[in-house]
Coordinates of C-alpha atoms in Angstrom, one line a residue:
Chain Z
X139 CA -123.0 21.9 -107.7
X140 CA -120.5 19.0 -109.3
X141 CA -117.7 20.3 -111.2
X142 CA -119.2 20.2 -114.6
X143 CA -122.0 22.3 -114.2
X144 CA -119.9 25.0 -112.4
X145 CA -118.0 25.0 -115.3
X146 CA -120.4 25.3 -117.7
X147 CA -122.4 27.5 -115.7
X148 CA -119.0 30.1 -115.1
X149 CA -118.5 29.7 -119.2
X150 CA -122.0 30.4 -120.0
X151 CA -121.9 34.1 -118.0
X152 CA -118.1 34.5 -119.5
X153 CA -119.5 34.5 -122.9
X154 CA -122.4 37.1 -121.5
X155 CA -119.9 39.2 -120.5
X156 CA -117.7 39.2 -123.4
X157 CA -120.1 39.6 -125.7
X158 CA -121.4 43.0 -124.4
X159 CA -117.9 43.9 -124.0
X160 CA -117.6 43.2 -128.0
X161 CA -120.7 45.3 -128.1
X162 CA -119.1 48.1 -126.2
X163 CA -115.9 48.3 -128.2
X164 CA -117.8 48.3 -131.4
X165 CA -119.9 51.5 -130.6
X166 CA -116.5 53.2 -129.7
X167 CA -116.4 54.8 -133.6
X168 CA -115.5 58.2 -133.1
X169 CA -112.1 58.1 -130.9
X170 CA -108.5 57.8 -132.4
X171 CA -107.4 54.4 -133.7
X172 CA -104.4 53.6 -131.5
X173 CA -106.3 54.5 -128.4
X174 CA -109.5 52.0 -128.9
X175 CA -107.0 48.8 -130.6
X176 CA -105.1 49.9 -127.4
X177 CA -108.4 49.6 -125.2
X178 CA -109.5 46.2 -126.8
X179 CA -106.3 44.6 -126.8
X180 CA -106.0 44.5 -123.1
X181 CA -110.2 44.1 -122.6
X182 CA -110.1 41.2 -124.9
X183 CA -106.6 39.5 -123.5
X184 CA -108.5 36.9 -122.0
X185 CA -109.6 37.5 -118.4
X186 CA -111.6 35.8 -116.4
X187 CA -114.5 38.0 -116.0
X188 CA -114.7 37.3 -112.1
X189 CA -115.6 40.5 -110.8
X190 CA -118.6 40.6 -113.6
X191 CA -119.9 37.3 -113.2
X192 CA -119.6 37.8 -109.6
X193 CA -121.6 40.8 -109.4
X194 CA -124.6 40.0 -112.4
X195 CA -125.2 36.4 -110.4
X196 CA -125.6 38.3 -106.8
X197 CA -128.0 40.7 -108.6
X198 CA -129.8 37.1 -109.9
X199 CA -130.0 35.9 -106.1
X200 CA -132.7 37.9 -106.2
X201 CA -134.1 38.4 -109.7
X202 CA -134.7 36.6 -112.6
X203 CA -133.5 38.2 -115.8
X204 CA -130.1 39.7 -115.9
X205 CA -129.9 41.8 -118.9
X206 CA -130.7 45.4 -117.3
X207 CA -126.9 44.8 -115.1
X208 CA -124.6 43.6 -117.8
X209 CA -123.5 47.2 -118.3
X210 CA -122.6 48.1 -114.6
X211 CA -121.6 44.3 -114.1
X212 CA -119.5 44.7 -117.9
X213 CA -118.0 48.4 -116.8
X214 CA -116.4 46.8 -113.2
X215 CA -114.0 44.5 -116.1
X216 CA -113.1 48.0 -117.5
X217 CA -111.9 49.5 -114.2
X218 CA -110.1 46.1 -113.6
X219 CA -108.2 46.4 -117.1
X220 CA -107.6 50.0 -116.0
X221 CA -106.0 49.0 -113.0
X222 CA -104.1 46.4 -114.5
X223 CA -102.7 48.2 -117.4
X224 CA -101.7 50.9 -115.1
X225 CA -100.2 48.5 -112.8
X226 CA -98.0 47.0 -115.2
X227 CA -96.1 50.4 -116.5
X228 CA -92.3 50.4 -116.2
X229 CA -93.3 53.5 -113.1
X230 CA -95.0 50.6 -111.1
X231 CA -94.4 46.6 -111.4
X232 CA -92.9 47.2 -114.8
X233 CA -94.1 44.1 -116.0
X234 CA -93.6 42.6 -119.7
X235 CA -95.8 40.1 -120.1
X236 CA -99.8 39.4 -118.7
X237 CA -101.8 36.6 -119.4
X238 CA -99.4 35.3 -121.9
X239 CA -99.0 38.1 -124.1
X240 CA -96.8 41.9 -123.7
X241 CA -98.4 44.2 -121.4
X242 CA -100.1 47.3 -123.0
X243 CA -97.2 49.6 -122.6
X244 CA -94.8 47.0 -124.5
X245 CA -97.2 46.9 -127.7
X246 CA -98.3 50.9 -127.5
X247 CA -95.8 52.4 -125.8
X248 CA -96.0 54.0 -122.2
X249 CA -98.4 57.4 -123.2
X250 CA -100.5 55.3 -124.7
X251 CA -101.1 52.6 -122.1
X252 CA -101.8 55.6 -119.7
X253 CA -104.7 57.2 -121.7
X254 CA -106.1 53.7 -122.2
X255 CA -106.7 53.3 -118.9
X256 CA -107.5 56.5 -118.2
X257 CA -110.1 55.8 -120.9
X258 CA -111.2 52.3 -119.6
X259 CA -111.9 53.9 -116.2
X260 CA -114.0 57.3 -117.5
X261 CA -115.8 54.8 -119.6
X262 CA -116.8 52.6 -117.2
X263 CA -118.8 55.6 -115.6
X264 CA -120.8 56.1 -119.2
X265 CA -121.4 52.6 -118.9
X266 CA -123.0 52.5 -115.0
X267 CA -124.3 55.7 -115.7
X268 CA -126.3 54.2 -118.8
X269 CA -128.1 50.8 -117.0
X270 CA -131.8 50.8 -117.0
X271 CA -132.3 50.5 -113.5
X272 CA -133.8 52.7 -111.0
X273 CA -131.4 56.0 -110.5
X274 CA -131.1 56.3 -106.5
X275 CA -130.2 51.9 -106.7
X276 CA -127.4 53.0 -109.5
X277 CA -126.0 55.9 -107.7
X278 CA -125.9 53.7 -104.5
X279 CA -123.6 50.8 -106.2
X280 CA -121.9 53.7 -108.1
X281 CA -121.0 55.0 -104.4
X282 CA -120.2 51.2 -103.6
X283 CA -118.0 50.8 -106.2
X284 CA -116.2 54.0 -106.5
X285 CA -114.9 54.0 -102.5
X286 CA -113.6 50.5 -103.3
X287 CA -111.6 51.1 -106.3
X288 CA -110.3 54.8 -105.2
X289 CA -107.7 56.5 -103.0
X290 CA -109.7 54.6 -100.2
X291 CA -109.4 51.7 -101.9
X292 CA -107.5 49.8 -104.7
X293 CA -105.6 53.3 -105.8
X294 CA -104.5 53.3 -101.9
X295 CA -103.7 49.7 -101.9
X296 CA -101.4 49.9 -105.4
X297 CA -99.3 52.6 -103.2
X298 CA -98.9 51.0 -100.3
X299 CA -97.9 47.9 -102.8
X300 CA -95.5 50.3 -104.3
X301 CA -94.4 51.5 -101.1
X302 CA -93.7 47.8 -99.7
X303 CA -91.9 46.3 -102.4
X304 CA -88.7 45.7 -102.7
X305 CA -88.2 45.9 -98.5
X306 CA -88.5 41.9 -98.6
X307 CA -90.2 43.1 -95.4
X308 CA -93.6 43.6 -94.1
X309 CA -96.0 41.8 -91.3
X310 CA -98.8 40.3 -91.5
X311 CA -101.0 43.0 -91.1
X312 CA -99.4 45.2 -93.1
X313 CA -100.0 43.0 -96.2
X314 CA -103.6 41.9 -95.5
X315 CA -104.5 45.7 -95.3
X316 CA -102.4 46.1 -98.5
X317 CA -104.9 43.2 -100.7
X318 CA -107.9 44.1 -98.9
X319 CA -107.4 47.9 -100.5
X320 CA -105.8 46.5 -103.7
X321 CA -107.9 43.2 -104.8
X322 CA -110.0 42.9 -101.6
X323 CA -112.6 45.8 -101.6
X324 CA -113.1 45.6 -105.5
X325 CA -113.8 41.9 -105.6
X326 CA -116.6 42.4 -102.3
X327 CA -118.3 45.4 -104.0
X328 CA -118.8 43.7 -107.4
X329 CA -121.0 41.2 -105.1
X330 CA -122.5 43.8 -103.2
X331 CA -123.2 45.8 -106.2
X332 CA -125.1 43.4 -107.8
X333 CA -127.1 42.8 -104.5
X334 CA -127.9 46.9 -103.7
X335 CA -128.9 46.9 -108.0
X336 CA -131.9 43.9 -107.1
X337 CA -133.1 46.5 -104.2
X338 CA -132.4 43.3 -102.1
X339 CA -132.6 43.8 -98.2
X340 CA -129.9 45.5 -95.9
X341 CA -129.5 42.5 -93.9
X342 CA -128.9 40.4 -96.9
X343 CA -126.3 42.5 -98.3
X344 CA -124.4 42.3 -95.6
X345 CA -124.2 38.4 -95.9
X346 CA -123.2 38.9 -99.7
X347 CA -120.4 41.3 -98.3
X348 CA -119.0 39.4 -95.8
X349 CA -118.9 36.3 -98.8
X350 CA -117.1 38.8 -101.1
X351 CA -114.7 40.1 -98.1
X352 CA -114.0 36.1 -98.1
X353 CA -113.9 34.9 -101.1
X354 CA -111.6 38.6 -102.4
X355 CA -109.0 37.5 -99.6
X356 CA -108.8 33.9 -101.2
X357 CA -108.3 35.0 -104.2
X358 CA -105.0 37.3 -103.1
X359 CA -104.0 34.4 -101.4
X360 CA -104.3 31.8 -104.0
X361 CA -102.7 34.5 -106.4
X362 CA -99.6 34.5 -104.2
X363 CA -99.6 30.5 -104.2
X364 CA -100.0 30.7 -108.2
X365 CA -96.7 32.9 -108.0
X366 CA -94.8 29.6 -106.4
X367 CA -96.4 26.2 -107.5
X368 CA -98.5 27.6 -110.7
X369 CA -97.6 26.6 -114.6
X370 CA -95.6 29.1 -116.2
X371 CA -97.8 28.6 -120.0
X372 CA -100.7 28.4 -118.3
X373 CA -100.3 30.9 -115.9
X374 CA -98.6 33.4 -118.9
X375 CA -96.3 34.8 -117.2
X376 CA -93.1 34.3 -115.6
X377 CA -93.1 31.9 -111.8
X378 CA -91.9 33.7 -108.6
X379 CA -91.9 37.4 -110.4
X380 CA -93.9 38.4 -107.1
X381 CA -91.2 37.4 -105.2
X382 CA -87.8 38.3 -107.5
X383 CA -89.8 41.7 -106.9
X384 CA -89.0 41.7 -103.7
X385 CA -93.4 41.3 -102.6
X386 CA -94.1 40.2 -99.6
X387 CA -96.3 37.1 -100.1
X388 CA -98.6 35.1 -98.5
X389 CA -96.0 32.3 -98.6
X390 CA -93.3 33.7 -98.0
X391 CA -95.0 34.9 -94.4
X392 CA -96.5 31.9 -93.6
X393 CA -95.0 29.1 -95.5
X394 CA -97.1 27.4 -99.1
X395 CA -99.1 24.9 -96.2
X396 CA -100.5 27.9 -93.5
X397 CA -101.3 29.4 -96.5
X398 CA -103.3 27.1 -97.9
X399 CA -104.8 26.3 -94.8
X400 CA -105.9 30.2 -94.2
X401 CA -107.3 30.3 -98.1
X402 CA -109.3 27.7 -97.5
X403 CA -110.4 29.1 -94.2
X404 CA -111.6 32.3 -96.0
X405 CA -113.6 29.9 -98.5
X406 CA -115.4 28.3 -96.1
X407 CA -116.5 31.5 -94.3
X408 CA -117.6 32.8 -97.4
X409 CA -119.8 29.7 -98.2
X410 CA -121.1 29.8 -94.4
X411 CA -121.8 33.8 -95.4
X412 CA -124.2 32.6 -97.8
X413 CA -125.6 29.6 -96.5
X414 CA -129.3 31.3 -96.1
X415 CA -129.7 31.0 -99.6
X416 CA -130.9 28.4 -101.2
X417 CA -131.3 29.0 -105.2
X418 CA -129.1 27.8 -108.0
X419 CA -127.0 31.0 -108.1
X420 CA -126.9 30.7 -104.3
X421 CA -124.8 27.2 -105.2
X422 CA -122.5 28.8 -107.9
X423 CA -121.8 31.4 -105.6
X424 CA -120.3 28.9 -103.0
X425 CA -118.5 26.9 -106.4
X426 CA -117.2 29.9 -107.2
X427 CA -115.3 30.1 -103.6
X428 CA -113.6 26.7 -104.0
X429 CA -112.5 27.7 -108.2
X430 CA -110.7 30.7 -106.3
X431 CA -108.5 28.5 -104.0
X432 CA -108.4 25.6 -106.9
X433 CA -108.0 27.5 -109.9
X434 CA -104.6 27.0 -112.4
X435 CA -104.2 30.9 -113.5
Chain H
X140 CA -119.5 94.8 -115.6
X141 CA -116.3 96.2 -115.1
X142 CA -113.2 95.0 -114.6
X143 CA -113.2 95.9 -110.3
X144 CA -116.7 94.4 -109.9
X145 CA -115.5 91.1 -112.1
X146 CA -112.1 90.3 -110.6
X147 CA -113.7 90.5 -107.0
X148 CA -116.4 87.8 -108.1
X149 CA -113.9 85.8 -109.5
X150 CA -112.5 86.2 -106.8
X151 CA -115.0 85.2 -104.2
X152 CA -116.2 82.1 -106.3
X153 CA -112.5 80.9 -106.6
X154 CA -112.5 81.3 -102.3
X155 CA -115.7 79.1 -102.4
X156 CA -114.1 76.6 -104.7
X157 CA -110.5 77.0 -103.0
X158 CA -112.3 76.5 -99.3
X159 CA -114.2 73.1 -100.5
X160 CA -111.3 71.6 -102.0
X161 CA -109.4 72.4 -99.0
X162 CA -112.5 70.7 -96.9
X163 CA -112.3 67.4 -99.5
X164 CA -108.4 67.3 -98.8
X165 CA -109.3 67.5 -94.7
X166 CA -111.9 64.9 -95.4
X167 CA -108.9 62.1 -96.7
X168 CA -108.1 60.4 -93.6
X169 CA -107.6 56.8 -94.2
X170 CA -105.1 56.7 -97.2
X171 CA -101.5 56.2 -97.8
X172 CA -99.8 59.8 -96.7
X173 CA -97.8 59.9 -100.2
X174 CA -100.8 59.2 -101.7
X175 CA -102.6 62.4 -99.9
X176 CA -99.5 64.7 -100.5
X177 CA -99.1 64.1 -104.2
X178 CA -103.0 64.8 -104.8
X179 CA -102.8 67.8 -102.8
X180 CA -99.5 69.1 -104.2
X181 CA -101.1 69.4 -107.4
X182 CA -104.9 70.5 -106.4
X183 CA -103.6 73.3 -104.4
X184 CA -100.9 74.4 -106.8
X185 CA -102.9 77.5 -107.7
X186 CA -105.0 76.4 -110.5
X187 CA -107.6 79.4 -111.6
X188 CA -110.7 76.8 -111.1
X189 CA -112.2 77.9 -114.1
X190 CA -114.4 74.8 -114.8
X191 CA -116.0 74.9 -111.0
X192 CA -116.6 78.8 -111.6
X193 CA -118.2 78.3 -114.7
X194 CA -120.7 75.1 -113.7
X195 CA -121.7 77.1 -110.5
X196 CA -122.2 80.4 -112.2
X197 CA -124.0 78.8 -114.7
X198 CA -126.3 77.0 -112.2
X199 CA -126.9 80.5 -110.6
X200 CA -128.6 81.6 -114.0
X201 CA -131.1 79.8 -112.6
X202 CA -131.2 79.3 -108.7
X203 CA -130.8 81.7 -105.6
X204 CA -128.0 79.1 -103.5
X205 CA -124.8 77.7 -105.0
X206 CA -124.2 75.6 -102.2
X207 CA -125.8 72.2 -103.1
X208 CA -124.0 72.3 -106.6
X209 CA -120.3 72.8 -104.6
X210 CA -119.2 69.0 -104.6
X211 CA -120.5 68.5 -108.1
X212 CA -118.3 71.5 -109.6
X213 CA -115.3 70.9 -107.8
X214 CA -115.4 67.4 -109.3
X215 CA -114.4 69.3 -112.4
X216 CA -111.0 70.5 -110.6
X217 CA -110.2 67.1 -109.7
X218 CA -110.5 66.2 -113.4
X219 CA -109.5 68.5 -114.4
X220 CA -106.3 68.5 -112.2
X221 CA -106.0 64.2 -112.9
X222 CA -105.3 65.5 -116.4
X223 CA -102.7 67.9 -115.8
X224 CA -100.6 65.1 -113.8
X225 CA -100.7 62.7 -116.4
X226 CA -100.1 65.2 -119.4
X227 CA -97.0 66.4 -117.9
X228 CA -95.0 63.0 -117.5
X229 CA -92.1 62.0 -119.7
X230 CA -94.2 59.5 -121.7
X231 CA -97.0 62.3 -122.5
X232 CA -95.5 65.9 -122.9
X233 CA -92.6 65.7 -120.4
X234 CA -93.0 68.6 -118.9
X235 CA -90.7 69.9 -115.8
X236 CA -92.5 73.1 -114.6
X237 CA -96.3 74.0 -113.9
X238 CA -97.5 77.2 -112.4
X239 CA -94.1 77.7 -111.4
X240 CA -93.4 74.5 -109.3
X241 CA -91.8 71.0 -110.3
X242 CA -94.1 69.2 -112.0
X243 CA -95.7 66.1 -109.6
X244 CA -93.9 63.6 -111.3
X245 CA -90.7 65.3 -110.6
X246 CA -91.5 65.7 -107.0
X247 CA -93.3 62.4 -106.1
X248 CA -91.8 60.2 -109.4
X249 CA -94.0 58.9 -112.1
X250 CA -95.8 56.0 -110.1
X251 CA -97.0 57.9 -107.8
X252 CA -98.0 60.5 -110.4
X253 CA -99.8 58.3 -112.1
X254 CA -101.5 56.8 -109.1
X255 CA -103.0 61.0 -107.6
X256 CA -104.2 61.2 -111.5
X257 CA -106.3 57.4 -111.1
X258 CA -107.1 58.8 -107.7
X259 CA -108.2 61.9 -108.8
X260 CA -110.1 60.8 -111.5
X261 CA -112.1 57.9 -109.5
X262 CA -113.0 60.9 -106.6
X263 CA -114.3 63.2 -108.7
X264 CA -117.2 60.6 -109.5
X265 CA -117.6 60.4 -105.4
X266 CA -117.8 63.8 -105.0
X267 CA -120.6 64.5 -107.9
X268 CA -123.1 61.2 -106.4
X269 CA -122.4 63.1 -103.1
X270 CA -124.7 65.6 -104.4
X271 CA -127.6 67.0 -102.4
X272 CA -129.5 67.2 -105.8
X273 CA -132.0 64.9 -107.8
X274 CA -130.6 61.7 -108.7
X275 CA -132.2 61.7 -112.2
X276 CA -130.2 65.1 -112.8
X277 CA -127.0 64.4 -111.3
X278 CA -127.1 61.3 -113.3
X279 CA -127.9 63.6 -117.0
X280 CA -124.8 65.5 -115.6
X281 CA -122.3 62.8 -114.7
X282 CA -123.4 61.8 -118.0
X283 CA -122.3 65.0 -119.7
X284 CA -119.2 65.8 -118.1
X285 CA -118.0 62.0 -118.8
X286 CA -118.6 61.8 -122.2
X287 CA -116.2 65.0 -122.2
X288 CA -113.3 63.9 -120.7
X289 CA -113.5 59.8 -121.5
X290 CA -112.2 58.7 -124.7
X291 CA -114.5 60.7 -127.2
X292 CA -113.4 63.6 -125.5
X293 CA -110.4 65.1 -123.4
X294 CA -108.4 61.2 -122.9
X295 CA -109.0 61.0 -127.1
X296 CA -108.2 64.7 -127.6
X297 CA -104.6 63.8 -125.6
X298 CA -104.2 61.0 -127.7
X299 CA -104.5 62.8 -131.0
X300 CA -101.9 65.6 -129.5
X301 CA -99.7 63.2 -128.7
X302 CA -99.8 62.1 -132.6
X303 CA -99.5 65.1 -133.8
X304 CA -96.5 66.3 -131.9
X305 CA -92.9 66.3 -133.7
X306 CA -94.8 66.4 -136.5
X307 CA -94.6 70.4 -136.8
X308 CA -97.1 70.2 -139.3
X309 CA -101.0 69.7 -139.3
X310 CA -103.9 71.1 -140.5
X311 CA -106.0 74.2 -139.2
X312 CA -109.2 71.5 -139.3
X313 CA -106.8 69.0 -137.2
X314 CA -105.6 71.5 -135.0
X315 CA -109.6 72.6 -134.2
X316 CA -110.6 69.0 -133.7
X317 CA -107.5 67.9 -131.5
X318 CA -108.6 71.4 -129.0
X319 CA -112.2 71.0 -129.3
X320 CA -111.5 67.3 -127.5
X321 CA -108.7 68.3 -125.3
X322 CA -110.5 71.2 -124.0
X323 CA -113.1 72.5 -125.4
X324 CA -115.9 70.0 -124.7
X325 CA -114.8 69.7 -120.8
X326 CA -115.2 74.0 -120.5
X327 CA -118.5 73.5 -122.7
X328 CA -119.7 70.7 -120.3
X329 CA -118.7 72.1 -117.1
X330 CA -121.1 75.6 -117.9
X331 CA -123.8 72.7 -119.1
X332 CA -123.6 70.4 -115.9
X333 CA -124.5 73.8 -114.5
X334 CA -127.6 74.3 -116.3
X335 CA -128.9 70.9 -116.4
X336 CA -128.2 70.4 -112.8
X337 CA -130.1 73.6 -112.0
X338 CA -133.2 72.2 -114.3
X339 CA -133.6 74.7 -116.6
X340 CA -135.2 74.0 -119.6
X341 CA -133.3 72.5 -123.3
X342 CA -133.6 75.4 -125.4
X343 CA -131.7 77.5 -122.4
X344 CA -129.2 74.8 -122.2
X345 CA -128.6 75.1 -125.8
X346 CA -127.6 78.9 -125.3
X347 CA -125.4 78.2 -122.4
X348 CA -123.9 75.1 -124.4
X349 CA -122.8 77.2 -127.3
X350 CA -121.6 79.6 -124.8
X351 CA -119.1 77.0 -123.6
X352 CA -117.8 75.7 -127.1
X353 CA -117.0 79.7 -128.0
X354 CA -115.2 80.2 -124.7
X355 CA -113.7 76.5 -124.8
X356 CA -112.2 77.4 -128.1
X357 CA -111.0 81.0 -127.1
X358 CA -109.4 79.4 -124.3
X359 CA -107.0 77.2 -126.2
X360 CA -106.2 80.2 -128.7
X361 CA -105.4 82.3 -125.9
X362 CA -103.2 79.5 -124.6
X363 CA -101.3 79.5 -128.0
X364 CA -100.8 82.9 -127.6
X365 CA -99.7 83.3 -124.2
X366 CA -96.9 80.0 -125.1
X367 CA -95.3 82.8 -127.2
X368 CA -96.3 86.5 -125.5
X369 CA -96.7 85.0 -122.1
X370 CA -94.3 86.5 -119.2
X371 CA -92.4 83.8 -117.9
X372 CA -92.6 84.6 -114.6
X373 CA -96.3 84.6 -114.1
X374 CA -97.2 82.1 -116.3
X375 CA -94.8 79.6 -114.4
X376 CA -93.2 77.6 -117.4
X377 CA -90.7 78.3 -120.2
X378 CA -92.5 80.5 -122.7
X379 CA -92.1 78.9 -126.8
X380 CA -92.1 75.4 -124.4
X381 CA -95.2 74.2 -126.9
X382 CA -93.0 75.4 -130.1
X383 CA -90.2 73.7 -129.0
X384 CA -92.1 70.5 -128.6
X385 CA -92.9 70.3 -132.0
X386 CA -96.7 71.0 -131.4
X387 CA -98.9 72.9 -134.0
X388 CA -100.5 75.7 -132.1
X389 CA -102.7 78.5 -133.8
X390 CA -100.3 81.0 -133.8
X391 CA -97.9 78.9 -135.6
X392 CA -101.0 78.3 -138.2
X393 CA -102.3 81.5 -138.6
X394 CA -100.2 83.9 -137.1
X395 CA -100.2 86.5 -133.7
X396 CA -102.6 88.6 -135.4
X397 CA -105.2 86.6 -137.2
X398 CA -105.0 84.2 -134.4
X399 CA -106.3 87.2 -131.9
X400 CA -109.0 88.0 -134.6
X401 CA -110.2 84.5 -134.3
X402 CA -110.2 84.3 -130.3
X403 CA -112.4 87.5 -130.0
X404 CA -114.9 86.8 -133.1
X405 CA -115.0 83.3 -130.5
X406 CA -115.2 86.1 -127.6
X407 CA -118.0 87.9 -129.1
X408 CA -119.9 84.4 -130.6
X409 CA -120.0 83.0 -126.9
X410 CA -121.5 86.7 -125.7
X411 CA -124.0 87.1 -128.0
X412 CA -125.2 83.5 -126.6
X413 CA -126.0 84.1 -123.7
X414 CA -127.8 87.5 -124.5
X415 CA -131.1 86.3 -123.9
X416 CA -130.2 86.4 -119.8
X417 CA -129.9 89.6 -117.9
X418 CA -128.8 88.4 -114.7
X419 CA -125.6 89.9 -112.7
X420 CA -124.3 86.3 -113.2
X421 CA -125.2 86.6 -116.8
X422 CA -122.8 89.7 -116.8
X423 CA -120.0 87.8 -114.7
X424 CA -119.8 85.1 -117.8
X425 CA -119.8 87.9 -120.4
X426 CA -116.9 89.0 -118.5
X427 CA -115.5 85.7 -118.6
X428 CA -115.2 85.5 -122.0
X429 CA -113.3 88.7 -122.6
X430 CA -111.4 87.6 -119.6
X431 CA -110.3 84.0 -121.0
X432 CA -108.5 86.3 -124.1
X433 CA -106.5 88.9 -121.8
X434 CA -105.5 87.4 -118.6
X435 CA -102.1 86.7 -118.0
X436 CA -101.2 82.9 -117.2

């Protein structure tokens, strides 16, 4: 797939994704005012929609309409806004600025920010909970998804995060376990999601996890390269914060080149995950490997 | 039932509730030990488990064995205790003291805090799919008991409180609507989830949901009253500590006495019910509801 239609292709599903996002906002009438212009501002502040798009296009590896997922692929963006919103709070990274604009605790104060994520993440229960799919198939991704972005998972990684930072310290290992609970797991259930919703066989999901597993450790990488060599306005926020934290990086381990050389390593696994299938989506899939290591923000 | 025979089912359910939570604590191998501690600090900190009691008594209307429900209605604790964590820090209500031990922010800091609450929160959902029930009811459940405690419920009804406090001033109607979020559509849910999980038919779940509302709303009037005739000692915080704060209670509203009137005419509503069922578990949540406007802490 050449560059243009990956493009098109990943803008195409980003305006899906925010449009039943704008959908779900809108049917939020009956809760207090700050807390839903608190929700939307950090839903709507411009993401990239990656663990959606990833997750509705591994569900249309094996189907051919895609409207029945958009509200478990739509409710995996809320528990990433969660997670992001809680993340930034003076308590944790205490950061002031995300894609370009304040944080959510800057704008609505701390209390606030809290219940909005606590919000984002109940909601994004009502919104699996309410797909017209088969019930045993959505409690199964449910049970997918959950264990990934739990105390098992990306809770358990922010701690260990929290726990590291600031030692300018850590090996190897330590940090790869670190970003496989924080970003690692979520990013390889969002694929594997959409692949248990299509009913699709065991032996095939395990070739869409091991390609999210991949592609979700290029992704931390290439985020800890963006930290060093990415544009500060297009990026929105502030070069080497990572590090002025005191976060162990990729880089800083293993020097920018080794880790560029293991990023890319991890794309090409994931492409070689997938290489059985053969279908558009199957293509995008593997373009969406490369964007990870070559994307700007 | 009298009061022997009712504080020794309490009693025993609260052992079943206490002896499962313990087992879900056992069962948390593979995170971050902080992480661990902090939940367990504040899920063991002696909480009554009134929401668990009340789902699995209100299943047992209907069924012979309480053990498949278990997981499902200690869910509701988790919530239930997710809530607590991240009401009591300094940007919600601040609070030093609960059930007579330092607060979990206090001991743990707010990060971490903030971090048992997400990881709470995100288990409970693993614990009620773990349910050995029918997917298509567990699902009506889940979808019950979020609606409760997501925005348009409990995370709104915090919101809303945190509005109103420092005010000193707000309306009998505001006050209602601010409780019936906060609290009274999670007790009201929790005795539903019961009923819907153990089948029973619409027109009994209406019974047993207006059952809940009355008790929900007795509960937070009792509450009131116990901030300002509560013992100290066994009630484990400052008494006058919502006063102080600036928060409208009903007390402050109405009065001791009229506010007492209002709780039992609540009392009585949510007894006369449930008077169509003539079970011994019927009895226990008649006993409930006089029990939720005399007990002590």
């Amino acid at each position: 797939m050449n560059e243009r239609d990956f493009k098109y292709a990943l803008q195409c599903y980003k305006e899906r994704v925010d449009k039943f996002l704008g959908h779900y906002l809108e049917s939020l009438t009956a809760i207090p005012k700050t807390l839903k212009d608190s929700m939307e501002y950090s839903l709507m502040a411009g993401g990239k929609r990656i663990r959606p798009i990833l997750c509705i296009v591994c569900y249309e590896l094996f189907t051919d309409s895609i409207k029945e997922i958009l509200p478990f692929a739509c409710a995996l963006e809320l528990i990433h806004t969660y997670s992001l919103i809680h993340d930034d709070l003076p308590a944790m990274d205490d950061d002031d600025f995300r894609r370009g604009k304040p944080t959510n605790h800057k704008v609505f104060g701390d209390g606030i920010a809290i219940l909005a994520g606590d919000a984002l993440l109940t909601d994004s229960i009502r919104l699996m909970l309410s797909c017209n799919l088969n019930k045993e198939l959505i409690s199964k991704a449910m049970e997918e998804i959950i264990d990934a972005v739990g105390p098992r998972g990306m809770v358990g990684g922010q701690v260990i995060d929290l726990e590291l930072t600031g030692k300018n310290d850590c090996s190897l290992d330590e940090l790869r376990h670190m970003h496989l609970l924080k970003t690692g797991r979520f990013i390889e259930s969002a694929c594997v999601c959409g692949a248990i919703l299509a009913n699709s066989p065991d032996s095939q999901i395990n070739n869409i996890r091991k390609y999210g597993k991949m592609i979700g450790l290029a992704f931390q990488i290439a985020d800890d390269i963006l930290d060093i060599e990415g544009d500060e306005k297009i990026m929105g926020k502030p070069s080497y914060s990572d590090i002025e934290k005191g976060k162990c990086t990729y880089p800083t381990l293993l020097g920018i080149e080794e880790s560029k050389r293991l990023g890319w390593e991890c794309v090409n696994e994931a492409i070689s995950a997938i290489s059985i299938f053969k279908s558009p989506q199957a293509e995008f899939l593997k373009a969406v490997a490369t964007y990870i290591m070559t994307r700007t923000k």
